[in-house]
């Protein structure tokens, strides 16, 4: 799935540019196990399946690409695995100071996996009639008109078909993240690069700002408030919102650049896709201003347990722990495929998208093989949240090492593959029942 230019850049890397975490031989002292874990047999996990999944997670951690790795797996609404390895702070490559252990309660930024949460808010508002996916963006943001943007719909923004993939760098001005006027100032700079609907080009940050402002115009509240009132509070979530309160910043685990330092043309490709140089982006994401702002495409802060629980809400058809948030038909419509392995002009490889979610596939999939009914999202880098209705699985995988390519890729693939193999498919998934 790697772009050819990225591959060629990796080939030019020198061994001394590989940034790795110092991993102890014995992992028990840096492992946190949640008391939420239940008997996997009661959830239909194969005998010894949880041990095999965790062994694959430990193998991934031993690649040295992640100061911290958190994994939560739920099947049929039961937590069968919820564990964390490593350090929340101080465990990055070359750090020799005090290390703070991460636990299953340590929150981390999930980066672009935030897009799935933003999309869920949009679909919830569509269900309630506050907006419609086929509405034009200009129906809510008149200032969005011009530059080829007049006909762009909300649905096209959700599915990365709006043609506005690139962001002006001042859109992430940390001094103005909570200033609503930043959107109005940036909108005229978002010139459409292709006719709306004509192509797929991943909207790294731009689409989230547009959707967040539409939510604001449609409800009168910012998207953080809507998410909290309509989903998080009814379900008792502690985290999983856009940013955190200032007093919670020190609770958030830090992220670190790891793996090979990218050289041209790989670094140029990454800059085009992410909008900022690699290490500069990582530094920005640890800044308290980023962690307390509202970046609808990129700064949800959560734990592996909570993101897996969020995906379990969708897997279960919108009702969790007896609380109904949205209807199954809304979720099923949100997962309608909008592109079938169409080449993504930003990421440089083909993906399946729906209205706000990355879909799985039969063979080459983000969520392991034979996951064509799975949905979720990837986050920068190696952060995953997904649900697989056919296996009644919901998964959260959070990693704090920001690595594009390196020795971890095979182990990462084996982990996602192992999770799917240990959960047998079911004939009638809950999401599809009438």
PDB file of C-alpha atoms in Angstrom, residues 169-295:
ATOM      1  CA  UNK A 169      -0.431  26.212   6.928  1.00  0.00           C
ATOM      2  CA  UNK A 170      -1.995  29.019   8.952  1.00  0.00           C
ATOM      3  CA  UNK A 171      -5.075  26.839   9.514  1.00  0.00           C
ATOM      4  CA  UNK A 172      -3.076  25.198  12.299  1.00  0.00           C
ATOM      5  CA  UNK A 173      -2.000  28.461  13.889  1.00  0.00           C
ATOM      6  CA  UNK A 174      -1.855  27.292  17.497  1.00  0.00           C
ATOM      7  CA  UNK A 175      -2.594  30.762  18.810  1.00  0.00           C
ATOM      8  CA  UNK A 176      -5.994  30.759  17.100  1.00  0.00           C
ATOM      9  CA  UNK A 177      -7.247  27.179  17.381  1.00  0.00           C
ATOM     10  CA  UNK A 178     -10.230  28.235  19.468  1.00  0.00           C
ATOM     11  CA  UNK A 179     -10.992  31.334  17.419  1.00  0.00           C
ATOM     12  CA  UNK A 180     -14.011  30.600  15.149  1.00  0.00           C
ATOM     13  CA  UNK A 181     -12.899  33.315  12.769  1.00  0.00           C
ATOM     14  CA  UNK A 182      -9.976  31.137  11.683  1.00  0.00           C
ATOM     15  CA  UNK A 183     -12.397  29.117   9.554  1.00  0.00           C
ATOM     16  CA  UNK A 184     -13.803  32.175   7.827  1.00  0.00           C
ATOM     17  CA  UNK A 185     -10.317  33.437   7.070  1.00  0.00           C
ATOM     18  CA  UNK A 186      -9.085  30.107   5.692  1.00  0.00           C
ATOM     19  CA  UNK A 187     -12.095  29.187   3.541  1.00  0.00           C
ATOM     20  CA  UNK A 188     -11.260  31.500   0.599  1.00  0.00           C
ATOM     21  CA  UNK A 189      -7.853  29.809   0.368  1.00  0.00           C
ATOM     22  CA  UNK A 190      -9.343  26.318  -0.123  1.00  0.00           C
ATOM     23  CA  UNK A 191      -9.357  26.288  -3.907  1.00  0.00           C
ATOM     24  CA  UNK A 192     -10.906  23.142  -5.350  1.00  0.00           C
ATOM     25  CA  UNK A 193      -8.321  21.032  -7.193  1.00  0.00           C
ATOM     26  CA  UNK A 194     -10.839  18.970  -9.161  1.00  0.00           C
ATOM     27  CA  UNK A 195     -14.522  18.998 -10.004  1.00  0.00           C
ATOM     28  CA  UNK A 196     -16.590  17.995  -6.938  1.00  0.00           C
ATOM     29  CA  UNK A 197     -17.152  14.247  -6.924  1.00  0.00           C
ATOM     30  CA  UNK A 198     -14.745  13.547  -9.787  1.00  0.00           C
ATOM     31  CA  UNK A 199     -11.862  12.079  -7.776  1.00  0.00           C
ATOM     32  CA  UNK A 200     -10.747  10.965  -4.325  1.00  0.00           C
ATOM     33  CA  UNK A 201      -8.113  13.028  -2.531  1.00  0.00           C
ATOM     34  CA  UNK A 202      -7.838  12.532   1.227  1.00  0.00           C
ATOM     35  CA  UNK A 203      -8.656  15.741   3.114  1.00  0.00           C
ATOM     36  CA  UNK A 204      -6.047  15.639   5.861  1.00  0.00           C
ATOM     37  CA  UNK A 205      -7.396  18.508   7.964  1.00  0.00           C
ATOM     38  CA  UNK A 206      -9.491  20.750   5.711  1.00  0.00           C
ATOM     39  CA  UNK A 207     -12.624  18.623   5.598  1.00  0.00           C
ATOM     40  CA  UNK A 208     -12.782  18.477   9.369  1.00  0.00           C
ATOM     41  CA  UNK A 209     -12.728  22.250   9.727  1.00  0.00           C
ATOM     42  CA  UNK A 210     -15.501  22.589   7.149  1.00  0.00           C
ATOM     43  CA  UNK A 211     -17.656  19.918   8.821  1.00  0.00           C
ATOM     44  CA  UNK A 212     -17.021  21.355  12.260  1.00  0.00           C
ATOM     45  CA  UNK A 213     -18.206  24.779  11.163  1.00  0.00           C
ATOM     46  CA  UNK A 214     -21.294  23.279   9.489  1.00  0.00           C
ATOM     47  CA  UNK A 215     -22.157  21.588  12.796  1.00  0.00           C
ATOM     48  CA  UNK A 216     -21.724  24.944  14.518  1.00  0.00           C
ATOM     49  CA  UNK A 217     -23.980  26.763  12.048  1.00  0.00           C
ATOM     50  CA  UNK A 218     -26.616  24.007  12.122  1.00  0.00           C
ATOM     51  CA  UNK A 219     -26.838  23.720  15.921  1.00  0.00           C
ATOM     52  CA  UNK A 220     -25.453  26.918  17.428  1.00  0.00           C
ATOM     53  CA  UNK A 221     -22.909  24.860  19.403  1.00  0.00           C
ATOM     54  CA  UNK A 222     -19.339  23.923  18.524  1.00  0.00           C
ATOM     55  CA  UNK A 223     -18.762  20.290  17.567  1.00  0.00           C
ATOM     56  CA  UNK A 224     -17.056  19.557  20.898  1.00  0.00           C
ATOM     57  CA  UNK A 225     -20.212  20.562  22.764  1.00  0.00           C
ATOM     58  CA  UNK A 226     -22.505  18.609  20.431  1.00  0.00           C
ATOM     59  CA  UNK A 227     -20.388  15.451  20.776  1.00  0.00           C
ATOM     60  CA  UNK A 228     -20.348  15.767  24.541  1.00  0.00           C
ATOM     61  CA  UNK A 229     -24.079  16.403  24.936  1.00  0.00           C
ATOM     62  CA  UNK A 230     -25.387  13.925  22.394  1.00  0.00           C
ATOM     63  CA  UNK A 231     -22.996  10.959  22.707  1.00  0.00           C
ATOM     64  CA  UNK A 232     -20.309  11.128  25.380  1.00  0.00           C
ATOM     65  CA  UNK A 233     -22.324  12.203  28.408  1.00  0.00           C
ATOM     66  CA  UNK A 234     -25.262   9.825  27.819  1.00  0.00           C
ATOM     67  CA  UNK A 235     -22.806   6.931  27.538  1.00  0.00           C
ATOM     68  CA  UNK A 236     -20.507   7.996  30.394  1.00  0.00           C
ATOM     69  CA  UNK A 237     -17.294   8.583  28.411  1.00  0.00           C
ATOM     70  CA  UNK A 238     -14.416  10.226  30.288  1.00  0.00           C
ATOM     71  CA  UNK A 239     -12.425  11.184  27.169  1.00  0.00           C
ATOM     72  CA  UNK A 240     -12.979  10.888  23.374  1.00  0.00           C
ATOM     73  CA  UNK A 241     -13.685  14.551  22.681  1.00  0.00           C
ATOM     74  CA  UNK A 242     -11.850  17.131  20.589  1.00  0.00           C
ATOM     75  CA  UNK A 243      -8.979  18.137  22.828  1.00  0.00           C
ATOM     76  CA  UNK A 244      -9.014  18.114  26.618  1.00  0.00           C
ATOM     77  CA  UNK A 245      -9.561  20.604  29.409  1.00  0.00           C
ATOM     78  CA  UNK A 246      -6.395  22.583  30.280  1.00  0.00           C
ATOM     79  CA  UNK A 247      -6.136  20.824  33.639  1.00  0.00           C
ATOM     80  CA  UNK A 248      -6.001  17.439  31.849  1.00  0.00           C
ATOM     81  CA  UNK A 249      -3.121  18.204  29.468  1.00  0.00           C
ATOM     82  CA  UNK A 250      -0.533  16.518  31.691  1.00  0.00           C
ATOM     83  CA  UNK A 251      -2.622  13.330  31.657  1.00  0.00           C
ATOM     84  CA  UNK A 252      -2.207  12.930  27.893  1.00  0.00           C
ATOM     85  CA  UNK A 253       0.548  10.622  26.660  1.00  0.00           C
ATOM     86  CA  UNK A 254       3.113  12.208  24.354  1.00  0.00           C
ATOM     87  CA  UNK A 255       3.912  11.101  20.818  1.00  0.00           C
ATOM     88  CA  UNK A 256       7.415  10.783  19.363  1.00  0.00           C
ATOM     89  CA  UNK A 257       8.963  10.583  15.889  1.00  0.00           C
ATOM     90  CA  UNK A 258      10.427   7.107  15.452  1.00  0.00           C
ATOM     91  CA  UNK A 259      11.733   4.924  12.672  1.00  0.00           C
ATOM     92  CA  UNK A 260      13.732   6.157   9.681  1.00  0.00           C
ATOM     93  CA  UNK A 261      14.101   9.871   9.147  1.00  0.00           C
ATOM     94  CA  UNK A 262      12.448  10.501   5.815  1.00  0.00           C
ATOM     95  CA  UNK A 263      14.521  11.800   2.921  1.00  0.00           C
ATOM     96  CA  UNK A 264      13.343  13.022  -0.495  1.00  0.00           C
ATOM     97  CA  UNK A 265      11.228  11.949  -2.255  1.00  0.00           C
ATOM     98  CA  UNK A 266       9.582  10.225   0.737  1.00  0.00           C
ATOM     99  CA  UNK A 267       9.677  13.412   2.810  1.00  0.00           C
ATOM    100  CA  UNK A 268       8.091  15.379  -0.025  1.00  0.00           C
ATOM    101  CA  UNK A 269       5.289  12.849  -0.315  1.00  0.00           C
ATOM    102  CA  UNK A 270       4.663  12.981   3.446  1.00  0.00           C
ATOM    103  CA  UNK A 271       4.622  16.791   3.384  1.00  0.00           C
ATOM    104  CA  UNK A 272       2.009  16.780   0.619  1.00  0.00           C
ATOM    105  CA  UNK A 273      -0.176  14.295   2.487  1.00  0.00           C
ATOM    106  CA  UNK A 274       0.171  15.781   5.983  1.00  0.00           C
ATOM    107  CA  UNK A 275       0.612  19.483   5.279  1.00  0.00           C
ATOM    108  CA  UNK A 276       3.616  19.863   7.613  1.00  0.00           C
ATOM    109  CA  UNK A 277       7.113  18.331   7.820  1.00  0.00           C
ATOM    110  CA  UNK A 278       7.054  15.078   9.789  1.00  0.00           C
ATOM    111  CA  UNK A 279       8.934  16.063  12.943  1.00  0.00           C
ATOM    112  CA  UNK A 280       7.311  19.497  13.007  1.00  0.00           C
ATOM    113  CA  UNK A 281       3.877  17.878  12.958  1.00  0.00           C
ATOM    114  CA  UNK A 282       4.773  15.567  15.844  1.00  0.00           C
ATOM    115  CA  UNK A 283       6.041  18.521  17.871  1.00  0.00           C
ATOM    116  CA  UNK A 284       2.850  20.461  17.151  1.00  0.00           C
ATOM    117  CA  UNK A 285       0.685  17.557  18.311  1.00  0.00           C
ATOM    118  CA  UNK A 286       2.307  17.573  21.770  1.00  0.00           C
ATOM    119  CA  UNK A 287       1.699  21.298  22.202  1.00  0.00           C
ATOM    120  CA  UNK A 288      -0.897  22.133  24.920  1.00  0.00           C
ATOM    121  CA  UNK A 289      -2.588  24.543  22.507  1.00  0.00           C
ATOM    122  CA  UNK A 290      -3.220  21.689  20.082  1.00  0.00           C
ATOM    123  CA  UNK A 291      -4.353  19.380  22.873  1.00  0.00           C
ATOM    124  CA  UNK A 292      -6.911  21.893  24.168  1.00  0.00           C
ATOM    125  CA  UNK A 293      -8.177  23.227  20.837  1.00  0.00           C
ATOM    126  CA  UNK A 294     -10.793  21.903  18.432  1.00  0.00           C
ATOM    127  CA  UNK A 295      -9.384  20.259  15.301  1.00  0.00           C
TER     128      UNK A 295
END
